[in-house]
Amino acid sequence: MRVEIWSDIACPWCYIGKARFEKGLAAFAHRDEVEVVHRSFELDPNAGGPSGLPVVRHLADKYGLTPAQAEAAEARVAETAHGEGLGYASGRLMNGSTFALHRLLHHAKRQGPAAHAALLDALYSANFAELLPLGDPETVVSVATGAGLDETEVRRVLADQDAYAEDVRTDEREAAALGATGVPFFVLDRRFGVSGGQPAEVFTQALEQAYAAAGGLVQVGADSGVSGQQHSSDACEDGACEVPAHRREDAS
Amino acid sequence: MRVEIWSDIACPWCYIGKARFEKGLAAFAHRDEVEVVHRSFELDPNAGGPSGLPVVRHLADKYGLTPAQAEAAEARVAETAHGEGLGYASGRLMNGSTFALHRLLHHAKRQGPAAHAALLDALYSANFAELLPLGDPETVVSVATGAGLDETEVRRVLADQDAYAEDVRTDEREAAALGATGVPFFVLDRRFGVSGGQPAEVFTQALEQAYAAAGGLVQVGADSGVSGQQHSSDACEDGACEVPAHRREDAS
């Protein structure tokens, strides 16, 4: 079974949702059969450099809240994060575009699942718990090498705007094709979707539902007699290739 | 959209099926939106070293054919391969276990899609067109470096029986969970399956069917009122995180 998780480093619900998903997964009996793949999504593809604006100010502007209301809303998110055992400090600033972070995550993915997982957690922690300025390349180098990546490689990826850019865009196109408008966006075996950082039990339930449905593939072409022929035997099984019955007769 | 293809290097229908799938994909209007992932499957997980037995002799033993019948059956497969523009020589020997080849394919996958595609094609060609002894590690080193992989890395992977072994086993477990008993086995978005090296038009049809069904995810949890709460707003959209309505009221 395969779970794809689209998220953005700048998204607190992605940070919280990841922890909740992992709890939901831990409670799922067949967790060892689940492959988890994190994919890229930019909340704001048009974000430029870091604006330096406090996040609460941005929230207030966007939703027409008073400063006190925005502070209270952000405090509620922080409380939820703390409830999941996550670090979450107040006073975060807008760090600008996350495109380079996603490119770097794709680079880490090439180094293997452990390298990718380490970088993802390090970036979330840097953004929400440590309030590091992730719009600054030197900060990103420091976080990435702290997560075990090779410094020369990290600098090469950050300096080359095209490095892994197509991988990020492919992820984003696929999210759009699947109907995602926000993140976190969880897709199980391309059949079931969960939107938002929902409680752990919702993820367990989704995993159970997807597991029950798994393997029930709709067969296309098998025994369907395209051009009047039998094609389902054109396969190899059990240590050798089958010799289709009608061919065996031909050969005799 | 995502197509997973389970196959084995030792399987002629996988070799033929790959070419047919690629033709079917080329005829599909939305081919640019398709991600293709090749996965591992061993036809004979218990195969040891190369037996040196001619494949036609193996076929005759397995299916109770006369030597002439087995030769004719293999000639028919060769003819089919030639019909797809593929090299296919007669006289192939049984090369034994393909486990090391699959481990090496996973190593190539880490180097990126182009490296993986080059190695896969090189291995198929070595096995079916050039009749190279792929049970011999030096031959594999030569084929892999010819496909552009780093020789030191290739030798390291081949020498370490554990390198990428778990990746191969994960692929095989997933194939079994999806109901595969033979290869090639094509799975589109984990919803549609095609078994065998079927004609190109079957693949085009399967791609069209999967495309039409894509995006229709069954939503789990959204607005489902777990614990009586509204959770679907715990997500970030459009450049900022939504402040859920009931929280905005709390905050006022």
XYZ file of C-alpha atoms in Angstrom:
504
model
C 0.000 0.000 0.000
C 1.214 3.462 -0.809
C 0.448 6.770 0.849
C 1.471 10.008 -0.831
C 1.545 13.145 1.285
C 1.649 16.529 -0.398
C 2.772 19.283 1.935
C 4.636 22.546 2.257
C 7.285 23.433 4.824
C 5.500 26.764 5.415
C 2.241 25.038 6.422
C 1.653 24.441 10.141
C -1.135 21.959 9.457
C 1.289 19.923 7.354
C 3.701 19.819 10.284
C 0.925 18.802 12.660
C -0.709 16.510 10.107
C 2.530 14.605 9.548
C 2.748 13.807 13.285
C -0.915 12.818 13.377
C -0.589 10.640 10.298
C 2.399 8.890 11.847
C 0.364 8.184 14.991
C -2.487 6.896 12.864
C -0.064 4.702 10.949
C 1.477 3.331 14.153
C -1.998 2.191 15.210
C -2.618 0.423 11.898
C -2.112 -3.342 11.992
C -0.545 -3.594 8.518
C 1.795 -0.620 8.967
C 4.758 -2.671 7.705
C 3.107 -2.928 4.299
C 2.739 0.823 3.882
C 5.113 2.869 1.750
C 4.989 6.600 2.550
C 6.037 9.108 -0.093
C 6.258 12.836 0.651
C 5.636 15.132 -2.291
C 6.017 18.839 -2.944
C 3.359 21.535 -2.849
C 3.935 25.272 -2.620
C 1.201 27.131 -0.798
C 2.251 30.275 -2.595
C 4.042 29.579 -5.889
C 4.318 33.337 -6.432
C 6.040 34.084 -3.130
C 9.280 35.937 -3.663
C 12.018 36.464 -1.099
C 11.301 36.627 2.644
C 9.036 39.590 3.431
C 10.059 39.689 7.086
C 6.366 40.146 7.920
C 5.183 38.357 11.080
C 2.910 35.454 10.185
C 0.164 36.767 12.479
C 0.198 40.065 10.590
C -0.186 38.152 7.318
C -3.100 36.178 8.800
C -4.776 39.352 10.026
C -4.465 40.986 6.586
C -5.689 37.897 4.763
C -8.706 37.097 6.923
C -9.570 40.592 8.125
C -8.793 39.792 11.750
C -7.719 42.194 14.462
C -4.121 41.658 15.655
C -5.500 40.069 18.841
C -7.677 37.671 16.871
C -4.759 36.647 14.660
C -2.536 36.124 17.700
C -5.230 33.982 19.311
C -5.683 31.902 16.149
C -1.935 31.291 15.875
C -1.793 30.456 19.596
C -4.483 27.845 19.002
C -2.391 26.243 16.257
C 0.655 26.295 18.572
C -1.402 24.620 21.296
C -2.483 21.907 18.846
C 1.149 21.345 17.823
C 2.249 21.121 21.448
C -0.561 18.619 22.014
C 1.108 16.421 19.386
C 4.472 16.732 21.142
C 5.842 19.153 18.535
C 7.936 22.247 19.173
C 6.150 25.414 18.012
C 7.421 28.876 18.947
C 5.551 32.151 18.627
C 6.748 35.077 16.503
C 7.385 33.269 13.203
C 8.098 35.484 10.185
C 7.118 34.925 6.554
C 10.116 33.193 4.936
C 9.071 33.615 1.307
C 9.193 31.005 -1.434
C 9.709 27.366 -0.450
C 10.664 26.257 -3.977
C 14.365 25.816 -3.140
C 13.456 23.783 -0.041
C 11.356 21.444 -2.176
C 14.161 21.114 -4.718
C 16.495 20.182 -1.884
C 13.996 17.650 -0.529
C 14.000 15.956 -3.931
C 17.783 15.863 -3.815
C 17.576 14.215 -0.376
C 15.047 11.695 -1.720
C 17.650 10.555 -4.237
C 19.991 9.833 -1.310
C 17.407 7.430 0.109
C 14.365 7.445 2.399
C 16.351 8.044 5.610
C 18.079 11.139 4.206
C 14.778 12.508 2.965
C 12.991 11.901 6.264
C 15.818 13.566 8.204
C 15.754 16.687 6.031
C 11.985 16.991 6.119
C 11.887 16.825 9.914
C 14.830 19.229 10.194
C 13.140 21.795 7.933
C 9.833 21.625 9.821
C 11.628 21.980 13.127
C 13.739 24.878 11.818
C 10.620 26.658 10.587
C 8.225 26.121 13.472
C 10.253 25.269 16.586
C 13.499 27.145 15.991
C 12.131 30.011 13.871
C 15.181 29.946 11.587
C 15.113 32.201 8.508
C 14.681 29.535 5.804
C 14.657 32.224 3.112
C 18.393 32.585 3.760
C 20.488 30.039 1.809
C 23.239 29.821 4.460
C 20.636 28.869 7.055
C 19.320 26.168 4.728
C 22.863 24.844 4.194
C 23.316 24.646 7.946
C 19.995 22.841 8.496
C 20.617 20.413 5.615
C 24.154 19.494 6.662
C 22.888 19.107 10.237
C 20.441 16.562 8.796
C 23.368 14.645 7.289
C 23.520 15.896 3.697
C 26.799 16.642 1.954
C 27.542 20.387 2.058
C 29.040 20.637 -1.441
C 26.028 18.885 -2.930
C 23.592 21.066 -0.974
C 25.308 24.244 -2.192
C 25.276 22.939 -5.759
C 21.529 22.224 -5.602
C 20.688 25.576 -3.996
C 22.800 27.493 -6.536
C 21.250 25.774 -9.554
C 17.642 26.982 -9.869
C 16.899 24.168 -12.319
C 18.130 21.354 -10.075
C 15.115 19.137 -9.276
C 12.799 21.969 -10.383
C 10.979 19.625 -12.735
C 10.480 17.097 -9.921
C 8.784 19.772 -7.810
C 6.577 20.848 -10.704
C 5.623 17.248 -11.482
C 4.520 16.779 -7.865
C 2.451 19.946 -8.054
C 0.825 18.977 -11.337
C -0.131 15.605 -9.901
C -1.616 17.223 -6.804
C -3.723 19.482 -9.015
C -4.823 16.521 -11.158
C -5.942 14.733 -7.996
C -8.002 17.734 -6.953
C -5.822 19.169 -4.188
C -6.456 22.833 -3.430
C -4.621 22.911 -0.129
C -2.270 20.912 2.020
C -1.632 18.609 3.746
C -3.206 16.321 1.197
C -2.992 12.571 1.765
C -3.686 10.078 -1.016
C -3.875 6.350 -0.318
C -3.270 4.068 -3.305
C -4.669 6.838 -5.520
C -8.119 5.805 -4.383
C -8.717 7.477 -1.043
C -7.996 11.028 -0.014
C -7.682 12.807 3.315
C -7.505 16.607 3.349
C -6.023 18.494 6.262
C -4.170 17.595 9.422
C -6.979 15.491 10.782
C -6.908 13.464 14.017
C -4.814 10.286 14.064
C -7.882 8.051 14.132
C -9.071 9.452 10.791
C -5.785 8.306 9.256
C -6.069 4.874 10.822
C -9.576 4.613 9.416
C -8.445 5.714 5.957
C -5.602 3.173 6.041
C -8.043 0.419 6.979
C -10.420 1.438 4.230
C -7.660 1.532 1.613
C -6.278 -1.785 2.825
C -9.655 -3.450 2.461
C -9.928 -2.122 -1.094
C -6.333 -2.970 -2.091
C -5.708 -5.595 -4.714
C -9.148 -5.217 -6.217
C -7.764 -3.952 -9.502
C -10.040 -3.514 -12.470
C -8.457 -5.721 -15.136
C -8.078 -4.173 -18.559
C -7.437 -6.344 -21.591
C -7.107 -9.694 -19.856
C -9.178 -12.302 -21.658
C -10.886 -9.458 -23.416
C -10.225 -10.964 -26.819
C -8.707 -7.927 -28.539
C -8.483 -8.772 -32.248
C -10.105 -12.090 -31.416
C -6.952 -13.372 -29.736
C -6.313 -14.639 -26.250
C -3.602 -12.448 -24.736
C -3.639 -13.170 -21.051
C -1.088 -15.956 -21.451
C 1.566 -13.642 -22.834
C 3.151 -13.520 -19.420
C 5.747 -15.331 -17.414
C 4.916 -17.169 -14.210
C 6.452 -19.478 -11.723
C 10.021 -19.558 -12.941
C 9.356 -19.768 -16.649
C 7.329 -18.201 -19.379
C 4.039 -19.783 -20.140
C 3.671 -21.216 -23.586
C 0.161 -20.141 -24.505
C -2.144 -23.053 -25.318
C -2.930 -22.010 -28.898
C 0.769 -21.630 -29.584
C 1.558 -25.006 -28.132
C -0.891 -26.483 -30.608
C 0.659 -24.502 -33.454
C 4.034 -25.867 -32.507
C 3.008 -29.510 -32.461
C -1.145 9.534 -13.281
C 1.199 6.788 -12.271
C 1.920 3.465 -13.919
C 3.896 0.815 -12.069
C 5.380 -2.018 -14.091
C 6.566 -5.141 -12.338
C 8.897 -7.212 -14.446
C 11.884 -9.519 -14.475
C 14.935 -9.289 -16.710
C 14.613 -13.035 -17.415
C 11.097 -12.650 -18.820
C 10.737 -12.243 -22.598
C 7.162 -11.023 -22.289
C 8.390 -8.266 -19.973
C 10.888 -7.203 -22.623
C 8.205 -7.267 -25.317
C 5.565 -5.809 -23.007
C 7.762 -2.833 -22.151
C 8.075 -1.934 -25.843
C 4.343 -2.421 -26.382
C 3.474 -0.331 -23.340
C 5.738 2.453 -24.592
C 3.949 2.394 -27.947
C 0.598 2.452 -26.184
C 1.789 5.374 -24.059
C 3.045 7.291 -27.114
C -0.463 7.044 -28.577
C -2.059 8.380 -25.387
C -3.013 12.065 -25.513
C -2.046 12.818 -21.892
C 1.279 10.953 -22.012
C 3.098 13.948 -20.482
C 1.104 13.497 -17.285
C 2.133 9.880 -16.818
C 4.851 8.861 -14.397
C 6.226 5.368 -15.109
C 7.848 3.385 -12.303
C 9.538 0.046 -12.937
C 9.492 -2.379 -10.025
C 11.161 -5.664 -9.253
C 9.751 -9.158 -9.583
C 11.733 -12.400 -9.646
C 10.128 -15.117 -11.706
C 12.071 -17.664 -9.726
C 13.084 -16.391 -6.275
C 14.697 -19.792 -5.619
C 16.933 -19.782 -8.684
C 20.560 -20.284 -7.761
C 23.551 -19.689 -9.985
C 23.368 -20.021 -13.773
C 22.495 -23.598 -14.734
C 23.896 -23.259 -18.233
C 20.774 -25.053 -19.473
C 19.351 -23.780 -22.769
C 16.055 -21.968 -22.200
C 14.296 -24.176 -24.759
C 15.368 -27.261 -22.787
C 13.939 -25.685 -19.629
C 10.672 -24.919 -21.454
C 10.450 -28.480 -22.780
C 10.968 -29.939 -19.293
C 8.491 -27.585 -17.688
C 5.654 -27.936 -20.182
C 6.276 -31.492 -21.387
C 7.110 -30.384 -24.938
C 9.310 -32.128 -27.457
C 12.542 -30.247 -28.261
C 11.044 -29.232 -31.625
C 7.901 -27.886 -29.960
C 9.939 -25.886 -27.469
C 12.126 -24.487 -30.264
C 9.038 -23.495 -32.218
C 7.470 -21.810 -29.179
C 10.647 -19.839 -28.507
C 10.892 -18.929 -32.207
C 7.374 -17.539 -31.991
C 8.376 -15.319 -29.072
C 11.447 -14.182 -31.033
C 9.244 -13.342 -33.988
C 6.950 -11.313 -31.760
C 9.965 -9.435 -30.348
C 11.290 -8.733 -33.843
C 7.830 -7.485 -34.768
C 8.233 -4.866 -32.025
C 11.638 -3.851 -33.387
C 13.532 -5.614 -30.598
C 16.691 -7.678 -30.920
C 16.110 -11.307 -29.885
C 18.690 -14.023 -30.581
C 18.175 -17.769 -30.392
C 20.143 -20.051 -28.085
C 19.686 -18.204 -24.779
C 20.848 -20.050 -21.645
C 19.325 -19.985 -18.156
C 21.241 -17.269 -16.266
C 20.041 -18.132 -12.761
C 18.855 -15.701 -10.091
C 18.061 -12.120 -11.096
C 18.135 -10.816 -7.529
C 21.473 -8.988 -7.965
C 20.210 -7.386 -11.187
C 17.155 -6.056 -9.362
C 19.330 -4.736 -6.528
C 21.437 -2.944 -9.112
C 18.332 -1.522 -10.798
C 17.321 -0.016 -7.452
C 20.779 1.505 -7.165
C 20.340 3.026 -10.641
C 16.919 4.365 -9.635
C 18.611 6.367 -6.889
C 20.805 7.987 -9.553
C 17.676 9.244 -11.294
C 15.136 8.147 -13.901
C 17.529 8.398 -16.859
C 20.139 6.147 -15.215
C 17.475 3.615 -14.306
C 15.980 3.560 -17.801
C 19.427 3.127 -19.369
C 20.310 0.173 -17.142
C 16.955 -1.532 -17.631
C 17.238 -1.347 -21.420
C 20.877 -2.449 -21.309
C 20.037 -5.509 -19.191
C 17.153 -6.560 -21.430
C 19.296 -6.134 -24.507
C 22.191 -8.051 -22.917
C 19.868 -10.908 -21.993
C 17.783 -11.272 -25.133
C 19.667 -9.651 -28.022
C 23.302 -10.165 -27.030
C 22.879 -13.384 -24.993
C 25.405 -12.211 -22.396
C 25.855 -14.383 -19.303
C 24.138 -12.130 -16.714
C 24.830 -14.681 -13.982
C 28.479 -13.593 -14.200
C 29.238 -10.472 -12.088
C 31.969 -9.199 -14.449
C 29.504 -9.254 -17.325
C 27.026 -7.283 -15.224
C 29.717 -4.720 -14.337
C 30.479 -4.304 -18.024
C 26.800 -3.877 -18.982
C 26.141 -1.455 -16.103
C 29.156 0.750 -16.787
C 28.247 0.691 -20.468
C 24.883 2.103 -19.382
C 26.676 4.949 -17.614
C 26.885 3.782 -13.991
C 29.999 4.312 -11.888
C 32.107 1.126 -11.826
C 33.190 1.387 -8.176
C 29.606 1.852 -7.078
C 28.388 -1.052 -9.225
C 31.029 -3.365 -7.743
C 30.128 -2.247 -4.239
C 26.424 -2.993 -4.822
C 27.084 -6.389 -6.419
C 29.479 -7.405 -3.619
C 27.081 -6.461 -0.831
C 24.185 -8.944 -0.876
C 22.163 -6.667 1.392
C 22.473 -3.556 -0.770
C 18.959 -2.628 -1.940
C 17.772 -6.144 -1.026
C 14.946 -4.717 1.048
C 13.852 -2.507 -1.859
C 13.540 -5.582 -4.076
C 11.588 -7.467 -1.423
C 9.264 -4.521 -0.843
C 8.476 -4.430 -4.571
C 7.750 -8.146 -4.533
C 5.527 -7.935 -1.467
C 3.529 -5.148 -3.091
C 3.114 -7.152 -6.291
C 1.792 -10.079 -4.268
C -0.570 -7.801 -2.332
C -1.931 -6.506 -5.643
C -2.576 -10.043 -6.834
C 0.288 -10.483 -9.303
C 1.189 -14.101 -10.043
C 3.254 -13.409 -13.126
C 4.890 -10.620 -15.051
C 4.803 -8.220 -16.749
C 2.204 -6.747 -14.448
C 1.056 -3.185 -15.077
C -0.831 -1.196 -12.444
C -2.337 2.191 -13.241
C -2.979 4.475 -10.257
C -3.454 1.334 -8.150
C -6.899 0.997 -9.683
C -6.442 -0.691 -13.029
C -4.336 -3.696 -13.891
C -2.999 -5.163 -17.121
C -1.392 -8.599 -17.054
C 0.991 -9.735 -19.739
C 2.711 -8.157 -22.692
C -0.503 -7.220 -24.407
C -0.861 -5.264 -27.650
C -0.128 -1.522 -27.542
C -3.786 -0.623 -28.002
C -4.715 -2.421 -24.775
C -2.291 -0.167 -22.923
C -3.675 2.945 -24.585
C -7.161 1.827 -23.590
C -6.077 1.171 -20.003
C -4.411 4.603 -19.831
C -7.591 6.243 -21.097
C -9.711 4.344 -18.597
C -7.423 5.248 -15.698
C -7.260 8.861 -16.828
C -11.028 9.129 -16.870
C -11.183 7.735 -13.337
C -8.288 9.852 -11.966
C -8.980 12.452 -9.359
C -12.178 10.775 -8.195
C -10.763 10.069 -4.754
C -13.026 8.725 -2.058
C -12.697 11.302 0.711
C -12.131 9.951 4.185
C -12.686 12.135 7.217
C -13.487 15.393 5.457
C -16.612 16.948 6.944
C -17.301 13.576 8.467
C -17.684 15.059 11.917
C -15.283 12.808 13.837
C -15.828 13.569 17.531
C -18.498 16.025 16.439
C -15.897 18.473 15.159
C -15.372 20.048 11.781
C -11.872 19.116 10.648
C -11.745 19.885 6.978
C -10.495 23.413 7.616
C -7.325 22.230 9.309
C -5.455 22.825 6.102
C -3.534 25.533 4.359
C -4.651 27.000 1.067
C -3.870 29.790 -1.278
C -0.754 31.222 0.307
C -1.799 31.028 3.920
C -3.372 28.749 6.449
C -7.067 28.964 6.827
C -8.323 29.996 10.211
C -11.210 27.610 10.733
C -14.537 29.380 11.259
C -15.263 28.020 14.721
C -11.807 29.057 15.829
C -12.183 32.530 14.457
C -15.251 32.902 16.611
C -13.370 31.559 19.637
C -10.656 34.091 19.031
C -12.981 37.080 18.813
